Amino acid sequence: MVHVQKKLPESDDIFNIEGIFLVSEPMWRHTTFAVGGPADYYAVPSGAEDLRTLLISAKRSALDLFVLGGGSNLLVSDRGIRGLVIDTRRFDEYRTENGLLVLGGGLSVSDAAWKAGSAGLKGLDFLFGMPGSVGGALWMNARCYDEEMADVLEWMDVMNPAGSVRRIAMDRKEWGYKQSPLQTGGLIVLRAAFRTSKGNPETLRAAMREKRNDREAKGHYRFPCAGSAFKNNRSFGEPSGILIDRCGLKGLRIGGASVSGWHGNIIVNDRGAKADDIRRLLEETAANVERETGFRMEQEVLFVGEW
């Protein structure tokens, strides 16, 4: 069913989708920071044809596009997002094909890891407990516990802004620390295939529970947050959280946002923060560390929307 509150100028055919179409949708409902003003238009395509319709219609109407996965690693402006947000949640397939595990780009990475591990498939268990979607994790080349998405990826089916679909085989030269070829070109992941190996389901589930417990102990779930606020640059010698801690910044607060007291690299929305509070705190934290150490940390959180 299509839900429309008002006419989208010069783009009547953008409504012709089987999925959901909303106007002035609050983005705080869709981000792990739980902040963000309204998106002008918000669509949840039911599949590839819906997605193609949205992309072509948006281009015809000169609308800006933003593709949303699980809403993690994002800070959406209090003013919201101009143009069209495409929510990929319905790209949620899960199947095996020719010995590979094929996952939809909108599928929760944590759910995919648990389902795979419970089926005795080892390879994605490092992702359990991580927020975000498969497509988003590929975009960022998500990494934790010394493993990353590029380690297990075989291929991706992607759609470009013109609505064409192609398969991209894994080429390790195009991937790096928190970097992927998806970060340029506006490609949207429809599905991706991963290599797995056989494992014991009980052993894999136990290992995944340990990882979730570790995340819980680090305070990832206490308040709305985006996980790690800054990338870790090991060439500097220590993780960003250690640098922030040594600079005495735990507990630093701007408005409703604070640097958590339990982990320096987690900024939390613990008192009804605005997006601007979080942005200012990110910038102030980085500036303080640079003054003390001479090293400029690189943000992992992406600023999205009208700032």
Tab-separated table of C-alpha atoms in Angstrom:
chain	number	residue	atom	x	y	z
A	1	MET	CA	0.000	0.000	0.000
A	2	VAL	CA	1.194	3.541	-0.785
A	3	HIS	CA	0.774	6.199	1.864
A	4	VAL	CA	0.813	9.782	0.547
A	5	GLN	CA	0.026	12.965	2.410
A	6	LYS	CA	0.641	15.496	-0.341
A	7	LYS	CA	1.644	15.680	-3.963
A	8	LEU	CA	5.320	15.527	-4.855
A	9	PRO	CA	5.887	18.317	-7.397
A	10	GLU	CA	6.465	17.177	-10.973
A	11	SER	CA	6.770	13.532	-9.956
A	12	ASP	CA	3.395	11.843	-9.841
A	13	ASP	CA	4.907	8.533	-10.970
A	14	ILE	CA	7.146	8.410	-7.902
A	15	PHE	CA	4.007	7.352	-6.034
A	16	ASN	CA	3.560	4.287	-8.210
A	17	ILE	CA	5.275	1.809	-5.913
A	18	GLU	CA	4.019	-1.168	-3.963
A	19	GLY	CA	5.902	-0.107	-0.875
A	20	ILE	CA	5.420	2.799	1.513
A	21	PHE	CA	5.698	6.492	0.675
A	22	LEU	CA	5.584	9.121	3.441
A	23	VAL	CA	5.904	12.885	3.610
A	24	SER	CA	7.741	14.787	6.376
A	25	GLU	CA	8.797	11.584	8.134
A	26	PRO	CA	10.765	12.274	11.383
A	27	MET	CA	14.226	10.770	11.062
A	28	TRP	CA	14.666	10.347	14.812
A	29	ARG	CA	12.475	7.278	14.412
A	30	HIS	CA	15.054	5.682	12.107
A	31	THR	CA	18.472	6.418	13.617
A	32	THR	CA	20.343	4.856	16.525
A	33	PHE	CA	21.138	8.317	17.909
A	34	ALA	CA	17.345	8.927	18.081
A	35	VAL	CA	17.703	12.441	16.707
A	36	GLY	CA	16.964	14.071	13.382
A	37	GLY	CA	14.313	16.256	11.804
A	38	PRO	CA	11.940	15.277	9.004
A	39	ALA	CA	12.825	13.887	5.603
A	40	ASP	CA	10.862	15.674	2.892
A	41	TYR	CA	9.913	12.306	1.389
A	42	TYR	CA	10.524	8.837	2.801
A	43	ALA	CA	10.035	5.629	0.798
A	44	VAL	CA	10.293	1.955	1.663
A	45	PRO	CA	10.481	0.137	-1.699
A	46	SER	CA	9.174	-3.416	-1.757
A	47	GLY	CA	11.845	-4.607	-4.174
A	48	ALA	CA	14.108	-3.772	-7.091
A	49	GLU	CA	11.343	-2.481	-9.379
A	50	ASP	CA	10.106	-0.077	-6.720
A	51	LEU	CA	13.671	1.079	-6.140
A	52	ARG	CA	14.209	1.668	-9.862
A	53	THR	CA	10.986	3.683	-10.059
A	54	LEU	CA	12.065	5.846	-7.132
A	55	LEU	CA	15.545	6.477	-8.524
A	56	ILE	CA	14.323	7.405	-11.989
A	57	SER	CA	11.516	9.619	-10.668
A	58	ALA	CA	13.806	11.351	-8.206
A	59	LYS	CA	16.287	12.118	-10.967
A	60	ARG	CA	13.501	13.480	-13.156
A	61	SER	CA	12.382	15.773	-10.316
A	62	ALA	CA	15.948	16.767	-9.381
A	63	LEU	CA	15.478	15.426	-5.852
A	64	ASP	CA	18.477	14.708	-3.673
A	65	LEU	CA	18.677	11.080	-2.512
A	66	PHE	CA	19.813	9.433	0.671
A	67	VAL	CA	19.845	5.644	1.089
A	68	LEU	CA	19.165	4.430	4.618
A	69	GLY	CA	20.172	1.083	6.043
A	70	GLY	CA	19.921	0.445	9.768
A	71	GLY	CA	20.350	4.095	10.775
A	72	SER	CA	23.633	3.599	12.623
A	73	ASN	CA	26.795	5.666	12.125
A	74	LEU	CA	24.573	8.597	11.112
A	75	LEU	CA	23.826	11.964	12.620
A	76	VAL	CA	20.810	13.533	10.906
A	77	SER	CA	20.405	17.283	11.241
A	78	ASP	CA	17.665	18.763	13.401
A	79	ARG	CA	16.427	20.393	10.183
A	80	GLY	CA	16.081	16.980	8.589
A	81	ILE	CA	16.888	15.790	5.086
A	82	ARG	CA	15.874	17.561	1.907
A	83	GLY	CA	14.759	15.336	-0.937
A	84	LEU	CA	14.022	11.625	-0.776
A	85	VAL	CA	15.177	9.042	1.762
A	86	ILE	CA	15.047	5.423	0.571
A	87	ASP	CA	14.752	2.857	3.364
A	88	THR	CA	16.150	-0.532	2.278
A	89	ARG	CA	14.621	-2.649	5.049
A	90	ARG	CA	12.612	-4.840	2.645
A	91	PHE	CA	15.717	-6.065	0.861
A	92	ASP	CA	15.917	-8.778	3.490
A	93	GLU	CA	16.525	-12.040	1.649
A	94	TYR	CA	18.501	-14.834	3.299
A	95	ARG	CA	19.487	-17.936	1.320
A	96	THR	CA	22.377	-20.129	0.277
A	97	GLU	CA	23.556	-20.374	-3.326
A	98	ASN	CA	26.476	-22.418	-4.699
A	99	GLY	CA	28.020	-22.731	-1.261
A	100	LEU	CA	27.685	-19.002	-0.511
A	101	LEU	CA	25.429	-17.206	1.939
A	102	VAL	CA	23.366	-14.573	0.094
A	103	LEU	CA	21.970	-11.712	2.174
A	104	GLY	CA	19.739	-8.783	1.232
A	105	GLY	CA	21.269	-5.333	1.560
A	106	GLY	CA	18.587	-4.209	4.012
A	107	LEU	CA	18.843	-7.210	6.329
A	108	SER	CA	20.054	-6.576	9.872
A	109	VAL	CA	23.675	-7.727	10.108
A	110	SER	CA	23.105	-8.955	13.647
A	111	ASP	CA	20.060	-11.011	12.636
A	112	ALA	CA	21.968	-12.425	9.664
A	113	ALA	CA	24.901	-13.407	11.875
A	114	TRP	CA	22.664	-15.155	14.416
A	115	LYS	CA	20.696	-17.034	11.769
A	116	ALA	CA	23.873	-18.133	9.997
A	117	GLY	CA	25.591	-19.211	13.191
A	118	SER	CA	22.511	-21.133	14.308
A	119	ALA	CA	22.669	-22.983	10.977
A	120	GLY	CA	26.311	-23.902	11.576
A	121	LEU	CA	27.718	-21.322	9.157
A	122	LYS	CA	30.811	-19.567	10.481
A	123	GLY	CA	32.101	-16.299	9.067
A	124	LEU	CA	29.685	-13.551	10.054
A	125	ASP	CA	29.579	-14.199	13.789
A	126	PHE	CA	31.823	-11.162	14.496
A	127	LEU	CA	28.859	-8.975	13.470
A	128	PHE	CA	26.414	-10.188	16.093
A	129	GLY	CA	25.174	-7.345	18.265
A	130	MET	CA	26.251	-4.694	15.767
A	131	PRO	CA	23.536	-2.260	14.648
A	132	GLY	CA	22.964	-1.591	10.991
A	133	SER	CA	22.171	-3.390	7.768
A	134	VAL	CA	24.207	-5.621	5.485
A	135	GLY	CA	24.384	-2.853	2.877
A	136	GLY	CA	25.430	-0.259	5.429
A	137	ALA	CA	28.080	-2.563	6.871
A	138	LEU	CA	29.455	-3.123	3.365
A	139	TRP	CA	29.408	0.617	2.632
A	140	MET	CA	31.563	1.239	5.695
A	141	ASN	CA	33.461	-2.064	5.469
A	142	ALA	CA	32.396	-2.579	9.071
A	143	ARG	CA	35.128	-3.958	11.282
A	144	CYS	CA	35.242	-5.372	14.807
A	145	TYR	CA	37.200	-8.008	16.717
A	146	ASP	CA	39.932	-7.791	14.032
A	147	GLU	CA	37.560	-8.935	11.288
A	148	GLU	CA	35.830	-6.934	8.556
A	149	MET	CA	33.224	-7.357	5.839
A	150	ALA	CA	35.814	-7.495	3.072
A	151	ASP	CA	37.301	-10.635	4.637
A	152	VAL	CA	34.265	-12.723	3.731
A	153	LEU	CA	32.622	-10.933	0.775
A	154	GLU	CA	32.439	-12.765	-2.583
A	155	TRP	CA	30.202	-10.482	-4.700
A	156	MET	CA	27.536	-7.785	-4.558
A	157	ASP	CA	24.529	-7.073	-6.756
A	158	VAL	CA	24.147	-3.288	-6.893
A	159	MET	CA	21.835	-0.794	-8.547
A	160	ASN	CA	23.225	2.480	-9.875
A	161	PRO	CA	21.374	5.828	-9.854
A	162	ALA	CA	20.025	5.127	-13.362
A	163	GLY	CA	18.328	1.927	-12.156
A	164	SER	CA	20.717	-0.547	-13.807
A	165	VAL	CA	21.824	-3.645	-11.900
A	166	ARG	CA	25.233	-5.301	-12.088
A	167	ARG	CA	27.296	-7.756	-10.098
A	168	ILE	CA	30.582	-6.631	-8.600
A	169	ALA	CA	33.111	-9.345	-7.759
A	170	MET	CA	35.286	-8.853	-4.711
A	171	ASP	CA	38.546	-7.035	-5.478
A	172	ARG	CA	40.579	-6.613	-2.300
A	173	LYS	CA	42.511	-3.660	-3.731
A	174	GLU	CA	39.337	-1.556	-3.607
A	175	TRP	CA	38.741	-2.124	0.094
A	176	GLY	CA	40.537	-0.692	3.108
A	177	TYR	CA	40.069	0.230	6.742
A	178	LYS	CA	36.486	1.548	6.909
A	179	GLN	CA	36.617	2.059	3.130
A	180	SER	CA	34.740	0.413	0.261
A	181	PRO	CA	34.028	1.061	-3.434
A	182	LEU	CA	30.432	1.813	-2.439
A	183	GLN	CA	31.470	5.176	-1.016
A	184	THR	CA	31.584	6.661	-4.510
A	185	GLY	CA	29.178	6.300	-7.405
A	186	GLY	CA	25.859	6.133	-5.556
A	187	LEU	CA	25.569	2.333	-5.753
A	188	ILE	CA	22.856	0.628	-3.680
A	189	VAL	CA	23.383	-2.943	-2.473
A	190	LEU	CA	20.487	-5.233	-3.372
A	191	ARG	CA	22.177	-8.385	-2.094
A	192	ALA	CA	25.633	-9.719	-1.360
A	193	ALA	CA	27.221	-13.161	-1.143
A	194	PHE	CA	29.591	-14.247	1.611
A	195	ARG	CA	31.956	-17.148	2.114
A	196	THR	CA	31.320	-19.214	5.212
A	197	SER	CA	32.730	-22.379	6.698
A	198	LYS	CA	31.135	-25.117	8.728
A	199	GLY	CA	30.947	-24.707	12.460
A	200	ASN	CA	29.168	-26.047	15.489
A	201	PRO	CA	25.932	-24.100	16.062
A	202	GLU	CA	26.159	-24.236	19.845
A	203	THR	CA	29.775	-23.065	19.788
A	204	LEU	CA	28.965	-20.245	17.372
A	205	ARG	CA	25.959	-19.089	19.401
A	206	ALA	CA	28.059	-19.076	22.565
A	207	ALA	CA	30.754	-16.995	20.839
A	208	MET	CA	28.163	-14.541	19.565
A	209	ARG	CA	26.642	-14.155	23.013
A	210	GLU	CA	30.123	-13.331	24.329
A	211	LYS	CA	30.498	-10.607	21.701
A	212	ARG	CA	27.134	-9.122	22.584
A	213	ASN	CA	28.048	-9.230	26.285
A	214	ASP	CA	31.293	-7.431	25.463
A	215	ARG	CA	29.387	-4.715	23.597
A	216	GLU	CA	26.961	-4.447	26.483
A	217	ALA	CA	29.824	-4.114	28.963
A	218	LYS	CA	31.250	-1.300	26.838
A	219	GLY	CA	27.925	0.502	27.101
A	220	HIS	CA	26.813	0.294	23.489
A	221	TYR	CA	23.188	-0.263	24.511
A	222	ARG	CA	22.796	2.014	27.541
A	223	PHE	CA	21.679	5.120	25.659
A	224	PRO	CA	21.054	6.033	22.022
A	225	CYS	CA	24.406	6.248	20.271
A	226	ALA	CA	26.157	5.382	17.023
A	227	GLY	CA	28.777	3.026	18.431
A	228	SER	CA	32.329	4.254	17.835
A	229	ALA	CA	32.352	7.992	17.234
A	230	PHE	CA	35.842	8.092	15.702
A	231	LYS	CA	37.852	5.695	13.573
A	232	ASN	CA	40.811	3.992	15.189
A	233	ASN	CA	44.126	4.872	13.573
A	234	ARG	CA	46.543	2.277	14.910
A	235	SER	CA	49.455	4.018	13.160
A	236	PHE	CA	49.145	6.671	15.866
A	237	GLY	CA	49.696	3.940	18.422
A	238	GLU	CA	46.467	3.712	20.366
A	239	PRO	CA	42.710	3.496	19.779
A	240	SER	CA	40.714	6.720	19.740
A	241	GLY	CA	38.934	5.785	22.971
A	242	ILE	CA	42.253	5.655	24.827
A	243	LEU	CA	43.300	9.035	23.419
A	244	ILE	CA	40.002	10.595	24.476
A	245	ASP	CA	40.310	9.076	27.958
A	246	ARG	CA	43.900	10.285	28.408
A	247	CYS	CA	42.816	13.790	27.493
A	248	GLY	CA	40.320	13.663	30.368
A	249	LEU	CA	37.298	14.011	28.127
A	250	LYS	CA	35.030	11.303	29.534
A	251	GLY	CA	31.887	13.000	30.770
A	252	LEU	CA	32.364	16.086	28.592
A	253	ARG	CA	28.872	17.380	27.858
A	254	ILE	CA	27.166	19.731	25.437
A	255	GLY	CA	23.413	19.999	25.957
A	256	GLY	CA	21.814	16.564	26.038
A	257	ALA	CA	24.874	14.746	24.652
A	258	SER	CA	27.949	13.516	26.489
A	259	VAL	CA	31.127	11.544	26.021
A	260	SER	CA	30.216	8.386	27.901
A	261	GLY	CA	31.821	7.805	31.271
A	262	TRP	CA	32.576	4.170	30.486
A	263	HIS	CA	34.134	4.378	27.006
A	264	GLY	CA	35.810	7.443	25.516
A	265	ASN	CA	34.883	6.658	21.930
A	266	ILE	CA	31.143	6.491	22.537
A	267	ILE	CA	29.065	9.659	22.485
A	268	VAL	CA	25.566	9.209	23.847
A	269	ASN	CA	22.223	10.939	23.722
A	270	ASP	CA	21.458	10.615	27.425
A	271	ARG	CA	19.395	13.743	28.097
A	272	GLY	CA	17.211	14.299	25.061
A	273	ALA	CA	19.987	15.696	22.892
A	274	LYS	CA	19.523	17.597	19.693
A	275	ALA	CA	21.584	16.651	16.670
A	276	ASP	CA	23.421	19.964	16.996
A	277	ASP	CA	24.484	19.041	20.550
A	278	ILE	CA	26.036	15.831	19.256
A	279	ARG	CA	27.750	17.495	16.334
A	280	ARG	CA	29.280	20.191	18.528
A	281	LEU	CA	30.435	17.545	21.005
A	282	LEU	CA	32.061	15.488	18.243
A	283	GLU	CA	33.903	18.565	16.997
A	284	GLU	CA	34.937	19.675	20.475
A	285	THR	CA	36.217	16.208	21.380
A	286	ALA	CA	38.324	15.995	18.216
A	287	ALA	CA	39.673	19.515	18.734
A	288	ASN	CA	40.672	18.776	22.355
A	289	VAL	CA	42.508	15.598	21.366
A	290	GLU	CA	44.310	17.453	18.583
A	291	ARG	CA	45.410	20.205	20.967
A	292	GLU	CA	46.734	17.677	23.474
A	293	THR	CA	48.315	15.159	21.103
A	294	GLY	CA	48.742	16.816	17.715
A	295	PHE	CA	46.657	14.051	16.171
A	296	ARG	CA	43.366	14.757	14.418
A	297	MET	CA	40.956	11.869	14.832
A	298	GLU	CA	38.751	10.999	11.882
A	299	GLN	CA	35.020	10.834	12.536
A	300	GLU	CA	33.232	7.575	11.933
A	301	VAL	CA	29.828	9.233	12.317
A	302	LEU	CA	28.494	10.740	9.090
A	303	PHE	CA	26.683	14.106	9.103
A	304	VAL	CA	23.520	13.787	7.015
A	305	GLY	CA	20.876	16.306	6.056
A	306	GLU	CA	20.585	20.086	6.116
A	307	TRP	CA	23.152	21.565	8.486
